[in-house]
Amino acid sequence: MTTPARPSNLPTLSRRDLLRLAGGLAGGAALGSALHPGRAHAAVATPLHEPEVLRSRGGVLDVTLRAQETSVQVGDRRYRMMTYNGQLPGPTLVVHPGDVLRVRLVNELDAPTNLHTHGLHVSGEGNADNVFVRVDPGESFDYEIPIRHDHHTGTNWYHPHFHGTGAQQVFAGLAGVLVVEGREQQPRSIGIDRDRVLALTATQFDDSGEVVPALSSGQAAQVRLVNGQLDPTIDIRPGEVQRWRLVNTSVNNVIRVALDGHTMTRVAADGNPYRQAVEVDEVVLASGQRADVLVRGGDPGSSALRVLPYDIGFGVVVPEARLATLVCSGRPTTARRPLRLDPLLSPLEDLRDHAVDVRRELAMTMAGGFGIDGKRFDPERVDQLCELDAVEEWTVHNPTGLVHPFHIHVNPFQVTHVNGIPVDSPSREDTVIVDKNGGSITFRTRFEDFTGTAIYHCHFVTHAELGMMGIAEVVDPALPVPTDIDPTGPWSCTITPPEGTVPVPGVDGAV
Ligand code: C2O
Ligand code: CU
């Protein structure tokens, strides 16, 4: 039940496969017949569905999540998707720093699965946030995840991470939001009138109502859903302040979100509070990323919450779409309490003030197949050997023609440079977009509190499953290197990636 996941044997990719991965080909059936957004708009508007909220009590949150196939109503018909407990998205889990999260995961699917708590600073070993756990069909597994007293507060999420099946399971609907809430952050006490979770995703159905294989799905044929719904209405009163916890739970999308006629006040990224609030016109979220924003109701009327076009690469642009409609009506709120942002913000420990112990250079590569530094993921190989508490600086290069969101487990990082240009990040993050055609990001991080495995990968989950993933092993320098790690192994790699674009043969124009 807990054997390491071995990579599935995936065939060599053809040009057509690569274009599909970029979303350039409309795989599966034509969308119009399967799901007609236009018709759904004409139907009576449905209010935004709020996922069930399960909160910890007395320091413990004890939940059972049943991964199962479920018939789900989307727009004007039913589709066969995968859900936790029959709900799309799964229940929102709310814990406080210092709590213990216990999840019994029951696998009622017909393929192996497991659970990852994306964004939590917790152990990646044993029965905590261990992606090498395998839960076979018909079996269950008991996770126990203690959350430190000093854990950062904000919006995270959970999803399957079993190598070889996880991408399809996320694409079919398996995801839920996981909030770490500070005890002094009760929404009412800080002037937030309403708290909402907006799980944003994109999937694709065929004519028979099934979810198509993620690897064959094209951006243009995907439907964009909020909490499993097509263009729901979100109600707000003039002057009302709502917090929206935006999570991109898709497998291969960059969702550029804008709200017509409104700015949003952003207070967190990836479950990490900002140093100070920032007024923004749009929020760009790649698969895996989160944003906590405050929205204030304006004049009565409706405004669209939109996805704006985003160029992923290889000429593939995520198309514009309407995600939801904000309807402002009713009596203006007379603020019960003035909005106090301070409890939502937190000073950033600036890692630029620290000496760097280790520098590493990595590249997300596609030449010869999806990999990191030209190597396909191998669960038996340690790629980076890291020491507990060392301050590290990683530069992640992207020589390919596609953007890739880089994600690492266990410890969020502070981005210091984008494409070599210094930036002043408002918070730490755990997932960041690396620009195509020679882009790079540099971040500083410290592997704190937990020894053991921390995997890193592209959060376009299809890419990770094809091999764009590696293993960092964090060891305590006071102890001998564990005997199962080859100390002369490839982990010392600091490859210098080629300058500029490395053409992927036959794909981005190079023959
Ligand atoms: Cu959201 Cu390694 O994953
Ligand atoms: Cu990628």
Coordinates of C-alpha atoms and ligand atoms in Angstrom, one line a residue:
M1 CA 0.0 0.0 0.0
T2 CA 2.9 2.4 0.5
T3 CA 5.3 1.2 -2.2
P4 CA 6.9 4.1 -4.2
A5 CA 5.1 5.0 -7.4
R6 CA 7.0 4.0 -10.4
P7 CA 6.8 6.1 -13.5
S8 CA 4.5 4.6 -16.1
N9 CA 6.0 3.6 -19.4
L10 CA 4.9 6.4 -21.6
P11 CA 5.5 6.2 -25.4
T12 CA 7.8 8.6 -27.2
L13 CA 5.9 11.8 -28.1
S14 CA 5.1 12.7 -31.6
R15 CA 4.8 16.2 -32.9
R16 CA 1.1 15.8 -32.6
D17 CA 1.3 14.7 -29.0
L18 CA 3.5 17.7 -28.2
L19 CA 1.0 20.1 -29.8
R20 CA -1.8 18.4 -27.8
L21 CA 0.1 18.9 -24.6
A22 CA 0.4 22.6 -25.4
G23 CA -3.3 22.5 -26.0
G24 CA -2.9 23.3 -29.6
L25 CA -5.2 20.6 -31.0
A26 CA -8.8 20.2 -30.0
G27 CA -8.8 16.6 -28.9
G28 CA -12.1 14.7 -28.3
A29 CA -15.5 15.7 -29.5
A30 CA -16.5 19.2 -30.5
L31 CA -17.5 21.2 -27.5
G32 CA -20.7 22.7 -28.9
S33 CA -22.6 19.5 -28.9
A34 CA -21.3 18.2 -25.6
L35 CA -21.7 21.4 -23.6
H36 CA -23.1 24.6 -24.9
P37 CA -22.1 27.5 -22.7
G38 CA -24.4 29.9 -24.7
R39 CA -27.4 27.8 -23.9
A40 CA -26.4 27.5 -20.2
H41 CA -26.2 31.3 -20.0
A42 CA -29.7 31.5 -21.3
A43 CA -30.9 29.2 -18.6
V44 CA -31.9 30.6 -15.2
A45 CA -28.7 31.9 -13.6
T46 CA -27.5 29.6 -10.8
P47 CA -26.0 31.1 -7.6
L48 CA -22.4 30.2 -6.8
H49 CA -22.3 26.8 -5.1
E50 CA -20.3 27.0 -1.8
P51 CA -18.4 23.9 -1.0
E52 CA -19.1 22.3 2.4
V53 CA -16.8 23.7 5.1
L54 CA -15.3 21.3 7.6
R55 CA -13.5 23.0 10.5
S56 CA -11.2 21.7 13.1
R57 CA -12.5 21.4 16.6
G58 CA -10.3 21.2 19.7
G59 CA -7.1 21.1 17.7
V60 CA -8.1 18.3 15.3
L61 CA -9.8 18.0 12.0
D62 CA -10.8 14.4 11.3
V63 CA -12.3 13.8 7.9
T64 CA -13.0 11.0 5.5
L65 CA -12.5 11.7 1.8
R66 CA -14.0 9.1 -0.6
A67 CA -12.5 9.4 -4.1
Q68 CA -15.3 8.2 -6.3
E69 CA -16.8 8.5 -9.8
T70 CA -19.8 10.8 -9.6
S71 CA -22.5 12.0 -12.0
V72 CA -22.3 15.8 -11.8
Q73 CA -24.6 18.4 -13.3
V74 CA -22.7 21.0 -15.3
G75 CA -24.7 23.6 -17.2
D76 CA -27.6 21.8 -18.8
R77 CA -26.5 18.1 -18.6
R78 CA -24.9 15.5 -16.4
Y79 CA -21.3 14.4 -16.8
R80 CA -19.3 11.5 -15.3
M81 CA -16.5 13.1 -13.2
M82 CA -14.4 12.2 -10.1
T83 CA -15.1 13.8 -6.8
Y84 CA -14.4 13.6 -3.1
N85 CA -17.5 12.6 -1.2
G86 CA -19.7 13.2 -4.3
Q87 CA -18.9 17.0 -4.1
L88 CA -17.3 19.2 -6.8
P89 CA -15.0 20.6 -5.5
G90 CA -14.4 18.5 -2.4
P91 CA -15.2 20.0 1.0
T92 CA -13.2 23.0 2.1
L93 CA -11.0 21.9 5.1
V94 CA -10.2 24.7 7.6
V95 CA -7.5 24.2 10.1
H96 CA -5.6 26.5 12.5
P97 CA -1.8 26.6 13.1
G98 CA -1.0 24.0 15.8
D99 CA -3.9 21.6 14.7
V100 CA -3.6 18.0 13.5
L101 CA -5.2 17.2 10.2
R102 CA -6.3 13.6 9.9
V103 CA -7.7 12.4 6.6
R104 CA -8.9 8.9 5.9
L105 CA -8.7 8.6 2.1
V106 CA -10.9 5.8 0.7
N107 CA -10.2 4.8 -2.9
E108 CA -13.5 3.9 -4.6
L109 CA -12.0 4.6 -8.0
D110 CA -10.6 1.8 -10.3
A111 CA -7.0 3.1 -10.3
P112 CA -4.5 3.9 -7.6
T113 CA -4.7 7.4 -5.9
N114 CA -3.2 9.3 -3.0
L115 CA -3.4 12.8 -1.4
H116 CA -1.2 15.8 -1.5
T117 CA -1.8 18.8 0.7
H118 CA -0.4 21.5 -1.7
G119 CA 1.1 24.4 0.1
L120 CA 1.4 23.0 3.6
H121 CA 4.8 23.3 5.3
V122 CA 4.6 19.7 6.7
S123 CA 6.6 16.5 6.5
G124 CA 6.7 14.8 3.1
E125 CA 7.4 11.5 4.7
G126 CA 5.5 8.5 6.4
N127 CA 1.8 9.1 6.6
A128 CA 2.0 12.9 6.3
D129 CA 2.2 14.7 2.9
N130 CA 3.9 11.7 1.2
V131 CA 3.3 11.5 -2.6
F132 CA 4.9 8.1 -2.7
V133 CA 1.9 6.6 -0.8
R134 CA -0.1 4.3 -3.0
V135 CA -3.8 3.6 -2.2
D136 CA -5.1 0.9 -4.4
P137 CA -8.8 0.6 -5.5
G138 CA -10.9 -0.6 -2.6
E139 CA -8.3 0.4 0.0
S140 CA -8.0 3.3 2.4
F141 CA -5.1 5.1 4.0
D142 CA -5.0 7.2 7.2
Y143 CA -3.0 10.4 6.8
E144 CA -2.0 12.3 9.9
I145 CA -0.5 15.8 9.3
P146 CA 0.5 17.9 12.2
I147 CA 0.5 21.6 11.4
R148 CA 3.1 23.7 13.2
H149 CA 2.1 26.6 15.5
D150 CA 4.0 29.1 13.3
H151 CA 2.5 27.9 10.0
H152 CA 1.7 30.6 7.5
T153 CA -1.9 31.4 7.0
G154 CA -3.8 31.4 3.8
T155 CA -5.3 29.3 1.0
N156 CA -4.0 25.9 0.0
W157 CA -5.5 22.9 -1.7
Y158 CA -5.5 19.1 -1.8
H159 CA -5.4 16.8 -4.8
P160 CA -4.3 13.4 -5.9
H161 CA -0.5 13.0 -6.6
F162 CA -0.1 9.4 -7.6
H163 CA 2.4 9.3 -10.5
G164 CA 0.7 8.0 -13.6
T165 CA -3.0 8.6 -12.6
G166 CA -2.9 11.9 -10.7
A167 CA -3.2 14.2 -13.7
Q168 CA -6.3 12.5 -15.1
Q169 CA -7.9 12.4 -11.6
V170 CA -7.3 16.2 -11.1
F171 CA -8.6 16.8 -14.7
A172 CA -11.7 14.8 -13.9
G173 CA -12.5 16.9 -10.8
L174 CA -10.5 15.6 -7.7
A175 CA -9.5 18.7 -5.8
G176 CA -10.6 20.7 -2.7
V177 CA -9.5 23.8 -0.9
L178 CA -7.5 23.7 2.4
V179 CA -7.3 26.8 4.4
V180 CA -5.0 27.6 7.3
E181 CA -6.7 30.3 9.3
G182 CA -5.0 32.3 12.1
R183 CA -7.0 32.5 15.3
E184 CA -7.1 36.3 15.0
Q185 CA -8.3 36.2 11.5
Q186 CA -12.1 35.6 12.0
P187 CA -13.6 37.3 9.0
R188 CA -16.2 39.2 11.0
S189 CA -13.7 40.6 13.4
I190 CA -11.6 42.1 10.6
G191 CA -14.5 43.6 8.6
I192 CA -14.9 40.9 5.9
D193 CA -18.6 40.4 5.4
R194 CA -18.4 37.2 3.4
D195 CA -15.7 34.6 2.7
R196 CA -15.8 32.6 -0.5
V197 CA -13.8 29.9 -2.1
L198 CA -13.5 30.0 -5.9
A199 CA -11.9 26.9 -7.2
L200 CA -11.2 27.6 -10.9
T201 CA -10.7 24.8 -13.2
A202 CA -10.8 23.7 -16.9
T203 CA -11.8 20.3 -18.2
Q204 CA -13.2 18.7 -21.3
F205 CA -16.1 16.3 -21.9
D206 CA -16.9 14.1 -24.8
D207 CA -20.3 13.6 -26.4
S208 CA -21.1 10.6 -24.1
G209 CA -20.6 12.8 -21.0
E210 CA -17.2 11.4 -20.0
V211 CA -14.0 13.5 -19.2
V212 CA -11.6 13.1 -22.1
P213 CA -8.0 12.0 -21.4
A214 CA -6.1 15.1 -20.1
L215 CA -3.2 14.3 -22.5
S216 CA -5.5 14.7 -25.5
S217 CA -7.3 17.8 -24.3
G218 CA -6.9 21.2 -26.1
Q219 CA -7.3 24.6 -24.5
A220 CA -9.9 25.7 -27.0
A221 CA -12.2 22.8 -26.2
Q222 CA -12.1 23.1 -22.4
V223 CA -14.8 24.5 -20.3
R224 CA -13.8 26.9 -17.5
L225 CA -15.7 26.2 -14.2
V226 CA -15.9 27.9 -10.9
N227 CA -16.7 25.5 -8.0
G228 CA -17.8 23.0 -10.7
Q229 CA -20.3 25.5 -12.3
L230 CA -20.6 27.2 -15.6
D231 CA -21.0 31.0 -15.2
P232 CA -22.6 31.0 -11.8
T233 CA -23.7 34.3 -10.2
I234 CA -22.0 35.7 -7.2
D235 CA -24.1 38.1 -5.2
I236 CA -22.7 41.1 -3.3
R237 CA -24.3 44.2 -1.8
P238 CA -23.1 47.7 -2.5
G239 CA -20.2 48.4 -0.1
E240 CA -20.0 44.7 1.1
V241 CA -16.4 43.3 1.4
Q242 CA -15.9 39.7 0.4
R243 CA -12.7 37.7 0.5
W244 CA -12.3 35.4 -2.5
R245 CA -9.9 32.5 -2.1
L246 CA -9.0 31.9 -5.7
V247 CA -7.3 28.5 -6.5
N248 CA -6.3 27.3 -10.0
T249 CA -7.1 23.5 -9.7
S250 CA -6.6 22.9 -13.4
V251 CA -3.9 20.6 -14.8
N252 CA -2.6 22.7 -17.7
N253 CA -4.0 26.2 -17.7
V254 CA -2.9 29.7 -16.9
I255 CA -6.0 31.6 -15.8
R256 CA -5.7 35.4 -16.0
V257 CA -8.6 36.6 -13.9
A258 CA -10.1 40.0 -14.1
L259 CA -13.4 41.5 -12.7
D260 CA -14.9 44.1 -15.0
G261 CA -15.1 47.6 -13.4
H262 CA -13.4 46.5 -10.2
T263 CA -10.0 46.4 -8.8
M264 CA -9.2 43.6 -6.3
T265 CA -7.1 44.0 -3.1
R266 CA -4.6 41.2 -3.1
V267 CA -3.4 40.1 0.4
A268 CA -1.8 36.6 -0.2
A269 CA -0.2 34.3 -2.7
D270 CA 0.0 30.6 -2.4
G271 CA -1.2 30.6 1.2
N272 CA 1.5 33.1 2.2
P273 CA 0.4 36.6 3.5
Y274 CA 1.6 39.6 1.7
R275 CA 3.7 42.2 3.5
Q276 CA 1.2 44.8 2.4
A277 CA -2.0 44.8 0.4
V278 CA -1.8 45.5 -3.3
E279 CA -4.5 46.9 -5.6
V280 CA -4.6 44.8 -8.8
D281 CA -6.6 44.8 -12.0
E282 CA -6.0 41.1 -12.7
V283 CA -4.5 38.0 -11.1
V284 CA -2.5 35.5 -13.1
L285 CA -2.8 32.0 -11.7
A286 CA -1.1 29.0 -13.2
S287 CA -2.2 25.5 -12.3
G288 CA -1.5 25.1 -8.6
Q289 CA -1.3 28.8 -7.7
R290 CA -3.6 30.7 -5.3
A291 CA -4.5 34.3 -4.5
D292 CA -6.5 35.7 -1.6
V293 CA -8.2 38.9 -2.8
L294 CA -10.8 41.3 -1.3
V295 CA -13.6 42.6 -3.5
R296 CA -15.9 45.4 -2.5
G297 CA -19.4 45.7 -4.0
G298 CA -19.7 48.9 -6.1
D299 CA -22.8 50.3 -7.7
P300 CA -25.8 48.0 -8.3
G301 CA -25.5 46.1 -11.6
S302 CA -23.6 43.1 -12.9
S303 CA -20.0 42.6 -13.9
A304 CA -18.3 39.7 -15.5
L305 CA -15.5 37.7 -13.9
R306 CA -13.4 36.9 -16.9
V307 CA -10.5 34.8 -18.0
L308 CA -8.3 36.9 -20.3
P309 CA -6.2 35.5 -23.1
Y310 CA -2.8 34.1 -22.1
D311 CA -0.1 32.9 -24.4
I312 CA 1.2 29.5 -23.2
G313 CA 3.6 29.0 -26.1
F314 CA 3.8 27.2 -29.4
G315 CA 1.1 29.7 -30.6
V316 CA -1.4 28.4 -28.1
V317 CA -3.4 31.0 -26.3
V318 CA -5.8 30.3 -23.4
P319 CA -9.0 31.7 -24.9
E320 CA -11.0 34.5 -23.2
A321 CA -14.0 33.1 -21.3
R322 CA -16.6 34.2 -18.8
L323 CA -16.1 32.5 -15.5
A324 CA -18.9 34.0 -13.4
T325 CA -21.1 37.0 -13.0
L326 CA -20.9 39.3 -10.0
V327 CA -24.4 40.8 -9.3
C328 CA -24.4 43.8 -7.0
S329 CA -27.8 44.6 -5.5
G330 CA -29.7 45.2 -2.3
R331 CA -29.3 47.6 0.6
P332 CA -25.8 49.1 0.9
T333 CA -23.9 47.7 3.8
T334 CA -23.3 50.0 6.7
A335 CA -19.9 48.6 7.7
R336 CA -20.4 46.9 11.0
R337 CA -16.7 47.1 11.5
P338 CA -14.1 49.0 9.5
L339 CA -11.9 46.7 7.4
R340 CA -8.6 46.0 9.2
L341 CA -6.1 44.4 6.9
D342 CA -3.3 44.0 9.4
P343 CA -4.3 40.6 10.7
L344 CA -4.2 39.3 7.1
L345 CA -0.7 40.6 6.4
S346 CA 2.7 39.5 7.7
P347 CA 6.2 40.9 7.5
L348 CA 8.4 38.8 5.1
E349 CA 11.7 37.5 6.5
D350 CA 13.8 38.7 3.6
L351 CA 16.1 35.9 2.6
R352 CA 18.1 38.4 0.5
D353 CA 19.6 39.6 3.9
H354 CA 21.1 36.2 4.4
A355 CA 24.3 34.7 3.1
V356 CA 23.7 32.0 0.5
D357 CA 25.1 28.5 1.4
V358 CA 24.3 26.7 -1.9
R359 CA 23.5 27.9 -5.4
R360 CA 21.8 25.6 -7.9
E361 CA 20.8 25.9 -11.5
L362 CA 18.1 23.8 -13.0
A363 CA 16.4 23.7 -16.4
M364 CA 12.9 22.5 -17.3
T365 CA 13.6 20.6 -20.5
M366 CA 11.6 19.0 -23.3
A367 CA 14.4 18.0 -25.7
G368 CA 14.4 14.2 -25.6
G369 CA 11.2 14.1 -23.6
F370 CA 9.8 16.1 -20.6
G371 CA 12.4 16.3 -17.8
I372 CA 14.5 18.5 -15.6
D373 CA 18.1 19.0 -16.7
G374 CA 17.3 16.6 -19.5
K375 CA 16.5 13.7 -17.1
R376 CA 13.1 12.1 -16.8
F377 CA 11.8 11.7 -13.2
D378 CA 13.0 8.6 -11.4
P379 CA 11.5 8.0 -8.0
E380 CA 14.7 6.1 -7.0
R381 CA 17.0 8.9 -7.8
V382 CA 17.9 11.9 -5.6
D383 CA 18.5 14.9 -7.8
Q384 CA 19.3 17.5 -5.2
L385 CA 20.8 16.8 -1.8
C386 CA 20.0 19.7 0.6
E387 CA 20.9 20.4 4.1
L388 CA 18.4 21.3 6.8
D389 CA 18.4 25.1 7.5
A390 CA 20.8 26.0 4.7
V391 CA 19.9 29.1 2.7
E392 CA 19.8 28.1 -1.0
E393 CA 19.4 30.1 -4.2
W394 CA 17.9 28.2 -7.1
T395 CA 17.8 29.5 -10.6
V396 CA 15.3 27.6 -12.8
H397 CA 15.7 28.1 -16.5
N398 CA 13.1 27.4 -19.2
P399 CA 14.8 26.9 -22.6
T400 CA 11.5 25.5 -24.1
G401 CA 8.8 27.1 -26.2
L402 CA 6.1 26.6 -23.5
V403 CA 5.7 28.3 -20.1
H404 CA 6.0 25.9 -17.1
P405 CA 4.9 26.6 -13.6
F406 CA 7.6 25.4 -11.2
H407 CA 6.4 24.0 -7.9
I408 CA 8.3 22.6 -4.9
H409 CA 6.8 20.8 -1.9
V410 CA 7.3 21.5 1.8
N411 CA 9.0 24.9 1.8
P412 CA 7.7 28.0 0.0
F413 CA 10.4 30.2 -1.5
Q414 CA 11.1 34.0 -2.1
V415 CA 11.4 34.9 -5.7
T416 CA 14.3 37.4 -6.1
H417 CA 14.7 37.6 -9.9
V418 CA 12.4 37.1 -12.9
N419 CA 14.3 36.6 -16.2
G420 CA 17.4 37.9 -14.4
I421 CA 15.8 41.1 -13.3
P422 CA 15.6 41.7 -9.6
V423 CA 12.1 41.7 -8.1
D424 CA 10.7 42.6 -4.7
S425 CA 8.3 39.8 -3.9
P426 CA 5.4 40.7 -1.6
S427 CA 5.4 37.2 -0.1
R428 CA 6.8 33.7 -0.4
E429 CA 5.2 31.4 -3.0
D430 CA 5.3 27.7 -3.8
T431 CA 4.5 27.8 -7.5
V432 CA 5.8 30.3 -10.1
I433 CA 5.5 30.6 -13.8
V434 CA 8.9 30.3 -15.7
D435 CA 8.7 32.2 -19.0
K436 CA 9.1 30.4 -22.2
N437 CA 12.0 30.8 -24.7
G438 CA 14.9 31.3 -22.3
G439 CA 13.0 32.7 -19.2
S440 CA 14.2 32.1 -15.7
I441 CA 13.3 32.6 -12.1
T442 CA 15.6 32.8 -9.2
F443 CA 14.5 32.2 -5.7
R444 CA 15.9 31.9 -2.2
T445 CA 14.6 29.2 0.2
R446 CA 15.5 27.5 3.4
F447 CA 14.7 23.9 4.0
E448 CA 13.3 24.3 7.4
D449 CA 11.9 21.9 10.1
F450 CA 11.6 18.8 8.0
T451 CA 14.1 16.3 6.7
G452 CA 13.2 13.9 3.9
T453 CA 11.8 14.1 0.4
A454 CA 10.6 17.4 -1.1
I455 CA 9.7 16.9 -4.8
Y456 CA 9.7 19.6 -7.3
H457 CA 8.0 19.6 -10.7
C458 CA 6.1 21.5 -13.4
H459 CA 2.6 22.0 -12.1
F460 CA 1.1 21.4 -15.5
V461 CA 0.5 18.0 -14.1
T462 CA 0.5 16.3 -17.5
H463 CA 4.1 17.5 -17.9
A464 CA 5.1 16.3 -14.4
E465 CA 3.7 12.9 -15.2
L466 CA 5.6 12.8 -18.4
G467 CA 8.8 13.3 -16.4
M468 CA 9.2 17.0 -15.6
M469 CA 9.8 16.3 -11.9
G470 CA 12.8 15.8 -9.5
I471 CA 13.6 14.9 -6.0
A472 CA 15.2 17.1 -3.4
E473 CA 16.3 15.1 -0.3
V474 CA 16.8 17.2 2.8
V475 CA 19.2 15.8 5.3
D476 CA 20.3 16.9 8.8
P477 CA 24.0 17.8 8.4
A478 CA 24.6 16.6 12.0
L479 CA 23.8 13.1 10.9
P480 CA 25.4 10.8 8.4
V481 CA 24.0 10.8 4.9
P482 CA 21.3 8.1 4.8
T483 CA 22.8 4.9 3.3
D484 CA 20.3 4.8 0.4
I485 CA 21.6 8.0 -1.1
D486 CA 24.6 7.8 -3.3
P487 CA 26.7 10.7 -2.1
T488 CA 28.5 10.9 -5.5
G489 CA 25.1 10.9 -7.3
P490 CA 23.7 13.3 -9.8
W491 CA 22.4 15.6 -7.0
S492 CA 25.5 17.8 -7.1
C493 CA 24.4 18.8 -10.6
T494 CA 24.6 22.5 -11.3
I495 CA 24.2 22.4 -15.1
T496 CA 24.5 25.6 -16.9
P497 CA 21.6 25.6 -19.4
P498 CA 22.1 26.8 -22.9
E499 CA 21.6 30.4 -23.6
G500 CA 18.2 31.4 -25.1
T501 CA 15.8 29.1 -26.8
V502 CA 16.6 25.5 -27.3
P503 CA 14.2 24.5 -30.1
V504 CA 12.3 21.3 -29.5
P505 CA 12.7 19.3 -32.7
G506 CA 9.7 19.5 -35.0
V507 CA 7.6 21.5 -32.6
D508 CA 8.4 25.1 -32.2
G509 CA 9.3 25.8 -35.8
A510 CA 12.7 24.3 -35.8
V511 CA 13.0 21.3 -38.1
Ligands
C2O1 CU1 -0.1 20.6 -6.4 CU2 3.3 18.3 -6.4 O1 1.6 19.4 -6.4
CU2 CU 5.5 22.1 -17.9

